[in-house]
Amino acid sequence: EPEVTQTPSHQVTQMGQEVILRCVPISNHLYFYWYRQILGQKVEFLVSFYNNEISEKSEIFDDQFSVERPDGSNFTLKIRSTKLEDSAMYFCASNSGGGGNQPQHFGDGTRLSIL
Amino acid sequence: GEDVEQSLFLSVREGDSSVINCTYTDSSSTYLYWYKQEPGAGLQLLTYIFSNMDMKQDQRLTVLLNKKDKHLSLRIADTQTGDSAIYFCAETLGDYKLSFGAGTTVTVRA
């Protein structure tokens, strides 16, 4: 069964450094998402992306964050200048239809640790 | 309330049924979801229900939806040790995003 893959599984970065988290969505999916889960807290929506542009973003997704689909398969989340509070598990998701029309399928996540 | 709400913990004996409850917020949510998260793993889609349905059954899983009360439940029949995990209820908000509950940690004891 096709799945969403994320790399790396664990990323350790010094505060203030840039980090790029990578995702390969399911190949025929058109909508892409990033969520994060701070340890012990609920999963929070960050951003959705369709047709090469952001369709919705949350308050968390400030100017330090950006997303890109650099080629036909990858979907990336960049944090420009990381802060301690960016430490979390970051999940990528994709689906073939927007919103609730098709279920979102999630990757295994990247654990980001900011030192 | 403004948040999807779930009870935090459930302990169940192996072989018994588990029932996990959830209250969601948006009566216009089109689909409601249950995801399973095992330790250190990602979010596995378990099942989902369209808002015009009252019930959906999929093998050992039964989802019940009460739209009037905005209440969703997941029943796991014949609970196994492999069912020990965190279960998240999620609703669709607007066109794109999912809003998750805090998760219910299910512990299956022998």
PDB file of C-alpha atoms in Angstrom:
ATOM      1  CA  GLU A   1       0.000   0.000   0.000  1.00  0.00           C
ATOM      2  CA  PRO A   2       1.448   3.403  -0.909  1.00  0.00           C
ATOM      3  CA  GLU A   3       2.540   5.522   2.014  1.00  0.00           C
ATOM      4  CA  VAL A   4       3.849   8.938   2.927  1.00  0.00           C
ATOM      5  CA  THR A   5       7.560   8.859   3.738  1.00  0.00           C
ATOM      6  CA  GLN A   6       9.472  11.410   5.794  1.00  0.00           C
ATOM      7  CA  THR A   7      13.163  12.006   6.279  1.00  0.00           C
ATOM      8  CA  PRO A   8      15.050  12.210   8.508  1.00  0.00           C
ATOM      9  CA  SER A   9      13.334  10.339  11.316  1.00  0.00           C
ATOM     10  CA  HIS A  10      15.209  12.422  13.860  1.00  0.00           C
ATOM     11  CA  GLN A  11      16.897  15.806  13.396  1.00  0.00           C
ATOM     12  CA  VAL A  12      18.999  17.547  16.024  1.00  0.00           C
ATOM     13  CA  THR A  13      19.791  21.200  15.336  1.00  0.00           C
ATOM     14  CA  GLN A  14      21.326  24.105  17.199  1.00  0.00           C
ATOM     15  CA  MET A  15      19.009  26.987  18.028  1.00  0.00           C
ATOM     16  CA  GLY A  16      19.115  29.647  15.341  1.00  0.00           C
ATOM     17  CA  GLN A  17      20.018  27.228  12.582  1.00  0.00           C
ATOM     18  CA  GLU A  18      17.876  26.506   9.558  1.00  0.00           C
ATOM     19  CA  VAL A  19      16.310  23.082   9.174  1.00  0.00           C
ATOM     20  CA  ILE A  20      14.553  21.417   6.263  1.00  0.00           C
ATOM     21  CA  LEU A  21      12.208  18.512   6.828  1.00  0.00           C
ATOM     22  CA  ARG A  22      11.441  16.365   3.835  1.00  0.00           C
ATOM     23  CA  CYS A  23       8.381  14.423   2.784  1.00  0.00           C
ATOM     24  CA  VAL A  24       7.413  12.308  -0.187  1.00  0.00           C
ATOM     25  CA  PRO A  25       3.606  12.267  -0.385  1.00  0.00           C
ATOM     26  CA  ILE A  26       1.633   9.465  -1.992  1.00  0.00           C
ATOM     27  CA  SER A  27       2.205   9.779  -5.706  1.00  0.00           C
ATOM     28  CA  ASN A  28      -1.299  10.517  -6.990  1.00  0.00           C
ATOM     29  CA  HIS A  29      -2.197  12.868  -4.152  1.00  0.00           C
ATOM     30  CA  LEU A  30      -2.693  16.555  -4.815  1.00  0.00           C
ATOM     31  CA  TYR A  31      -3.050  18.106  -1.367  1.00  0.00           C
ATOM     32  CA  PHE A  32      -0.220  18.223   1.111  1.00  0.00           C
ATOM     33  CA  TYR A  33      -0.094  19.149   4.778  1.00  0.00           C
ATOM     34  CA  TRP A  34       2.245  19.674   7.693  1.00  0.00           C
ATOM     35  CA  TYR A  35       1.221  19.134  11.300  1.00  0.00           C
ATOM     36  CA  ARG A  36       3.251  19.173  14.473  1.00  0.00           C
ATOM     37  CA  GLN A  37       2.936  17.493  17.849  1.00  0.00           C
ATOM     38  CA  ILE A  38       4.810  18.949  20.783  1.00  0.00           C
ATOM     39  CA  LEU A  39       5.627  16.227  23.302  1.00  0.00           C
ATOM     40  CA  GLY A  40       2.565  15.383  25.354  1.00  0.00           C
ATOM     41  CA  GLN A  41       0.298  17.723  23.415  1.00  0.00           C
ATOM     42  CA  LYS A  42      -2.214  17.335  20.632  1.00  0.00           C
ATOM     43  CA  VAL A  43      -1.475  17.265  16.929  1.00  0.00           C
ATOM     44  CA  GLU A  44      -1.723  20.798  15.492  1.00  0.00           C
ATOM     45  CA  PHE A  45      -2.299  21.880  11.925  1.00  0.00           C
ATOM     46  CA  LEU A  46       0.443  24.037  10.405  1.00  0.00           C
ATOM     47  CA  VAL A  47      -0.226  24.440   6.693  1.00  0.00           C
ATOM     48  CA  SER A  48      -1.946  23.000   3.652  1.00  0.00           C
ATOM     49  CA  PHE A  49      -0.608  23.210   0.092  1.00  0.00           C
ATOM     50  CA  TYR A  50      -2.290  22.702  -3.242  1.00  0.00           C
ATOM     51  CA  ASN A  51      -1.438  23.603  -6.811  1.00  0.00           C
ATOM     52  CA  ASN A  52       1.931  25.010  -5.765  1.00  0.00           C
ATOM     53  CA  GLU A  53       0.599  27.436  -3.251  1.00  0.00           C
ATOM     54  CA  ILE A  54      -0.436  27.595   0.377  1.00  0.00           C
ATOM     55  CA  SER A  55      -4.189  27.114   0.713  1.00  0.00           C
ATOM     56  CA  GLU A  56      -4.430  27.583   4.471  1.00  0.00           C
ATOM     57  CA  LYS A  57      -2.057  28.148   7.366  1.00  0.00           C
ATOM     58  CA  SER A  58      -2.355  28.389  11.117  1.00  0.00           C
ATOM     59  CA  GLU A  59      -1.111  31.067  13.493  1.00  0.00           C
ATOM     60  CA  ILE A  60       1.849  28.837  14.288  1.00  0.00           C
ATOM     61  CA  PHE A  61       3.033  29.057  10.673  1.00  0.00           C
ATOM     62  CA  ASP A  62       4.735  32.441  10.896  1.00  0.00           C
ATOM     63  CA  ASP A  63       7.423  34.011   8.725  1.00  0.00           C
ATOM     64  CA  GLN A  64      10.031  31.578  10.029  1.00  0.00           C
ATOM     65  CA  PHE A  65       8.242  28.732   8.254  1.00  0.00           C
ATOM     66  CA  SER A  66       8.008  28.025   4.553  1.00  0.00           C
ATOM     67  CA  VAL A  67       6.945  25.106   2.386  1.00  0.00           C
ATOM     68  CA  GLU A  68       7.993  24.103  -1.067  1.00  0.00           C
ATOM     69  CA  ARG A  69       7.395  21.424  -3.631  1.00  0.00           C
ATOM     70  CA  PRO A  70      10.770  21.565  -5.367  1.00  0.00           C
ATOM     71  CA  ASP A  71      10.035  18.756  -7.797  1.00  0.00           C
ATOM     72  CA  GLY A  72       7.284  16.307  -8.674  1.00  0.00           C
ATOM     73  CA  SER A  73       7.726  14.142  -5.613  1.00  0.00           C
ATOM     74  CA  ASN A  74       9.088  16.040  -2.610  1.00  0.00           C
ATOM     75  CA  PHE A  75       7.322  18.403  -0.230  1.00  0.00           C
ATOM     76  CA  THR A  76       9.489  20.264   2.263  1.00  0.00           C
ATOM     77  CA  LEU A  77       9.037  22.300   5.419  1.00  0.00           C
ATOM     78  CA  LYS A  78      11.757  24.823   6.199  1.00  0.00           C
ATOM     79  CA  ILE A  79      12.224  26.562   9.516  1.00  0.00           C
ATOM     80  CA  ARG A  80      14.548  29.490   8.930  1.00  0.00           C
ATOM     81  CA  SER A  81      15.866  30.234  12.418  1.00  0.00           C
ATOM     82  CA  THR A  82      14.900  27.528  14.845  1.00  0.00           C
ATOM     83  CA  LYS A  83      13.826  28.204  18.412  1.00  0.00           C
ATOM     84  CA  LEU A  84      13.729  25.880  21.390  1.00  0.00           C
ATOM     85  CA  GLU A  85       9.951  25.793  21.189  1.00  0.00           C
ATOM     86  CA  ASP A  86      10.118  24.373  17.664  1.00  0.00           C
ATOM     87  CA  SER A  87      11.122  21.047  19.198  1.00  0.00           C
ATOM     88  CA  ALA A  88       8.311  18.674  18.252  1.00  0.00           C
ATOM     89  CA  MET A  89       7.329  15.784  16.033  1.00  0.00           C
ATOM     90  CA  TYR A  90       6.470  17.061  12.559  1.00  0.00           C
ATOM     91  CA  PHE A  91       4.054  15.057  10.457  1.00  0.00           C
ATOM     92  CA  CYS A  92       3.512  15.329   6.746  1.00  0.00           C
ATOM     93  CA  ALA A  93       0.188  14.223   5.279  1.00  0.00           C
ATOM     94  CA  SER A  94      -1.422  14.038   1.867  1.00  0.00           C
ATOM     95  CA  ASN A  95      -4.742  13.264   0.267  1.00  0.00           C
ATOM     96  CA  SER A  96      -6.273  13.234  -3.172  1.00  0.00           C
ATOM     97  CA  GLY A  97      -9.084  15.647  -2.351  1.00  0.00           C
ATOM     98  CA  GLY A  98      -9.192  18.772  -0.243  1.00  0.00           C
ATOM     99  CA  GLY A  99     -10.552  18.914   3.269  1.00  0.00           C
ATOM    100  CA  GLY A 100     -12.782  16.112   4.345  1.00  0.00           C
ATOM    101  CA  ASN A 101     -13.458  14.692   0.909  1.00  0.00           C
ATOM    102  CA  GLN A 102     -10.676  12.158   1.186  1.00  0.00           C
ATOM    103  CA  PRO A 103      -8.837  10.967   4.287  1.00  0.00           C
ATOM    104  CA  GLN A 104      -5.419  12.391   4.992  1.00  0.00           C
ATOM    105  CA  HIS A 105      -2.626   9.837   5.161  1.00  0.00           C
ATOM    106  CA  PHE A 106       0.263  10.598   7.494  1.00  0.00           C
ATOM    107  CA  GLY A 107       3.934   9.783   7.472  1.00  0.00           C
ATOM    108  CA  ASP A 108       5.809   8.446  10.496  1.00  0.00           C
ATOM    109  CA  GLY A 109       7.042  11.926  11.359  1.00  0.00           C
ATOM    110  CA  THR A 110      10.361  13.662  11.944  1.00  0.00           C
ATOM    111  CA  ARG A 111      11.348  14.283  15.520  1.00  0.00           C
ATOM    112  CA  LEU A 112      13.000  17.703  15.635  1.00  0.00           C
ATOM    113  CA  SER A 113      15.129  18.477  18.659  1.00  0.00           C
ATOM    114  CA  ILE A 114      16.459  22.014  19.073  1.00  0.00           C
ATOM    115  CA  LEU A 115      19.417  22.421  21.426  1.00  0.00           C
TER     116      LEU A 115
ATOM    117  CA  GLY B   1     -16.361  24.054  23.467  1.00  0.00           C
ATOM    118  CA  GLU B   2     -13.676  25.034  21.014  1.00  0.00           C
ATOM    119  CA  ASP B   3     -11.631  21.864  21.169  1.00  0.00           C
ATOM    120  CA  VAL B   4     -12.177  18.269  20.178  1.00  0.00           C
ATOM    121  CA  GLU B   5     -12.398  16.502  23.525  1.00  0.00           C
ATOM    122  CA  GLN B   6     -11.534  12.958  24.501  1.00  0.00           C
ATOM    123  CA  SER B   7     -10.978  11.171  27.756  1.00  0.00           C
ATOM    124  CA  LEU B   8      -7.244  10.749  28.302  1.00  0.00           C
ATOM    125  CA  PHE B   9      -6.948   7.153  29.480  1.00  0.00           C
ATOM    126  CA  LEU B  10      -8.713   3.827  29.088  1.00  0.00           C
ATOM    127  CA  SER B  11      -7.673   0.519  30.618  1.00  0.00           C
ATOM    128  CA  VAL B  12      -9.308  -2.624  29.282  1.00  0.00           C
ATOM    129  CA  ARG B  13      -8.871  -6.335  29.780  1.00  0.00           C
ATOM    130  CA  GLU B  14      -7.756  -8.405  26.820  1.00  0.00           C
ATOM    131  CA  GLY B  15     -10.785  -9.861  25.042  1.00  0.00           C
ATOM    132  CA  ASP B  16     -13.178  -7.193  26.304  1.00  0.00           C
ATOM    133  CA  SER B  17     -14.585  -4.365  24.203  1.00  0.00           C
ATOM    134  CA  SER B  18     -13.066  -0.887  24.330  1.00  0.00           C
ATOM    135  CA  VAL B  19     -15.152   2.217  23.803  1.00  0.00           C
ATOM    136  CA  ILE B  20     -13.414   5.539  23.177  1.00  0.00           C
ATOM    137  CA  ASN B  21     -15.544   8.653  23.180  1.00  0.00           C
ATOM    138  CA  CYS B  22     -15.041  12.004  21.498  1.00  0.00           C
ATOM    139  CA  THR B  23     -16.922  15.275  21.323  1.00  0.00           C
ATOM    140  CA  TYR B  24     -16.233  17.446  18.313  1.00  0.00           C
ATOM    141  CA  THR B  25     -16.969  21.076  17.659  1.00  0.00           C
ATOM    142  CA  ASP B  26     -18.154  21.781  14.149  1.00  0.00           C
ATOM    143  CA  SER B  27     -21.542  20.490  13.104  1.00  0.00           C
ATOM    144  CA  SER B  28     -20.581  21.073   9.456  1.00  0.00           C
ATOM    145  CA  SER B  29     -17.592  18.707   9.587  1.00  0.00           C
ATOM    146  CA  THR B  30     -17.977  16.426   6.594  1.00  0.00           C
ATOM    147  CA  TYR B  31     -15.821  13.543   7.768  1.00  0.00           C
ATOM    148  CA  LEU B  32     -14.727  12.435  11.227  1.00  0.00           C
ATOM    149  CA  TYR B  33     -11.681  10.297  11.748  1.00  0.00           C
ATOM    150  CA  TRP B  34     -10.003   7.931  14.137  1.00  0.00           C
ATOM    151  CA  TYR B  35      -6.224   7.657  14.012  1.00  0.00           C
ATOM    152  CA  LYS B  36      -4.007   5.269  15.974  1.00  0.00           C
ATOM    153  CA  GLN B  37      -0.512   6.149  17.164  1.00  0.00           C
ATOM    154  CA  GLU B  38       1.774   3.465  18.521  1.00  0.00           C
ATOM    155  CA  PRO B  39       4.850   4.491  20.552  1.00  0.00           C
ATOM    156  CA  GLY B  40       7.375   6.310  18.393  1.00  0.00           C
ATOM    157  CA  ALA B  41       5.294   5.855  15.273  1.00  0.00           C
ATOM    158  CA  GLY B  42       3.197   8.039  13.007  1.00  0.00           C
ATOM    159  CA  LEU B  43      -0.545   8.456  12.748  1.00  0.00           C
ATOM    160  CA  GLN B  44      -2.252   5.444  11.242  1.00  0.00           C
ATOM    161  CA  LEU B  45      -5.690   6.060   9.758  1.00  0.00           C
ATOM    162  CA  LEU B  46      -7.988   3.531  11.410  1.00  0.00           C
ATOM    163  CA  THR B  47     -11.379   4.456  10.089  1.00  0.00           C
ATOM    164  CA  TYR B  48     -13.553   7.406   9.213  1.00  0.00           C
ATOM    165  CA  ILE B  49     -17.224   8.169   8.906  1.00  0.00           C
ATOM    166  CA  PHE B  50     -19.121  10.534   6.660  1.00  0.00           C
ATOM    167  CA  SER B  51     -21.345  12.941   8.504  1.00  0.00           C
ATOM    168  CA  ASN B  52     -24.565  11.631   6.955  1.00  0.00           C
ATOM    169  CA  MET B  53     -23.997   8.206   8.508  1.00  0.00           C
ATOM    170  CA  ASP B  54     -24.863   7.053  12.017  1.00  0.00           C
ATOM    171  CA  MET B  55     -22.700   3.981  12.134  1.00  0.00           C
ATOM    172  CA  LYS B  56     -19.858   2.330  10.302  1.00  0.00           C
ATOM    173  CA  GLN B  57     -18.486  -1.125  10.980  1.00  0.00           C
ATOM    174  CA  ASP B  58     -15.125  -2.389   9.792  1.00  0.00           C
ATOM    175  CA  GLN B  59     -14.130  -5.795  11.188  1.00  0.00           C
ATOM    176  CA  ARG B  60     -13.519  -5.273  14.926  1.00  0.00           C
ATOM    177  CA  LEU B  61     -14.107  -1.521  14.722  1.00  0.00           C
ATOM    178  CA  THR B  62     -17.493   0.174  15.053  1.00  0.00           C
ATOM    179  CA  VAL B  63     -17.886   3.932  14.760  1.00  0.00           C
ATOM    180  CA  LEU B  64     -21.019   5.596  16.065  1.00  0.00           C
ATOM    181  CA  LEU B  65     -21.912   9.182  15.224  1.00  0.00           C
ATOM    182  CA  ASN B  66     -24.490  11.312  17.011  1.00  0.00           C
ATOM    183  CA  LYS B  67     -24.651  14.553  15.034  1.00  0.00           C
ATOM    184  CA  LYS B  68     -27.145  16.179  17.352  1.00  0.00           C
ATOM    185  CA  ASP B  69     -24.784  15.887  20.302  1.00  0.00           C
ATOM    186  CA  LYS B  70     -21.609  16.102  18.159  1.00  0.00           C
ATOM    187  CA  HIS B  71     -20.486  12.863  19.723  1.00  0.00           C
ATOM    188  CA  LEU B  72     -18.315  10.237  18.083  1.00  0.00           C
ATOM    189  CA  SER B  73     -17.284   6.904  19.517  1.00  0.00           C
ATOM    190  CA  LEU B  74     -15.003   4.077  18.510  1.00  0.00           C
ATOM    191  CA  ARG B  75     -15.672   0.571  19.739  1.00  0.00           C
ATOM    192  CA  ILE B  76     -12.981  -2.075  19.449  1.00  0.00           C
ATOM    193  CA  ALA B  77     -14.335  -5.577  19.862  1.00  0.00           C
ATOM    194  CA  ASP B  78     -12.209  -8.360  21.371  1.00  0.00           C
ATOM    195  CA  THR B  79      -9.418  -5.962  22.312  1.00  0.00           C
ATOM    196  CA  GLN B  80      -5.916  -7.375  21.821  1.00  0.00           C
ATOM    197  CA  THR B  81      -2.547  -6.368  23.279  1.00  0.00           C
ATOM    198  CA  GLY B  82      -1.654  -4.962  19.872  1.00  0.00           C
ATOM    199  CA  ASP B  83      -4.473  -2.453  20.293  1.00  0.00           C
ATOM    200  CA  SER B  84      -2.532  -0.673  23.028  1.00  0.00           C
ATOM    201  CA  ALA B  85      -1.857   2.776  21.597  1.00  0.00           C
ATOM    202  CA  ILE B  86      -3.047   6.365  21.597  1.00  0.00           C
ATOM    203  CA  TYR B  87      -6.264   6.922  19.651  1.00  0.00           C
ATOM    204  CA  PHE B  88      -7.003  10.334  18.196  1.00  0.00           C
ATOM    205  CA  CYS B  89     -10.362  11.627  17.126  1.00  0.00           C
ATOM    206  CA  ALA B  90     -10.211  14.297  14.381  1.00  0.00           C
ATOM    207  CA  GLU B  91     -12.695  16.482  12.568  1.00  0.00           C
ATOM    208  CA  THR B  92     -12.385  18.441   9.359  1.00  0.00           C
ATOM    209  CA  LEU B  93     -12.506  22.198   9.832  1.00  0.00           C
ATOM    210  CA  GLY B  94     -13.115  24.281   6.741  1.00  0.00           C
ATOM    211  CA  ASP B  95     -11.669  23.072   3.468  1.00  0.00           C
ATOM    212  CA  TYR B  96      -8.362  21.651   4.481  1.00  0.00           C
ATOM    213  CA  LYS B  97      -7.302  21.095   8.032  1.00  0.00           C
ATOM    214  CA  LEU B  98      -7.923  18.411  10.574  1.00  0.00           C
ATOM    215  CA  SER B  99      -8.466  19.333  14.200  1.00  0.00           C
ATOM    216  CA  PHE B 100      -7.385  16.635  16.620  1.00  0.00           C
ATOM    217  CA  GLY B 101      -8.346  15.727  20.130  1.00  0.00           C
ATOM    218  CA  ALA B 102      -5.669  15.210  22.758  1.00  0.00           C
ATOM    219  CA  GLY B 103      -5.758  11.450  22.301  1.00  0.00           C
ATOM    220  CA  THR B 104      -6.925   8.560  24.473  1.00  0.00           C
ATOM    221  CA  THR B 105      -4.216   6.219  25.724  1.00  0.00           C
ATOM    222  CA  VAL B 106      -5.585   2.687  25.662  1.00  0.00           C
ATOM    223  CA  THR B 107      -3.820   0.122  27.811  1.00  0.00           C
ATOM    224  CA  VAL B 108      -4.744  -3.515  27.332  1.00  0.00           C
ATOM    225  CA  ARG B 109      -4.047  -5.728  30.337  1.00  0.00           C
ATOM    226  CA  ALA B 110      -3.862  -9.487  30.302  1.00  0.00           C
TER     227      ALA B 110
END
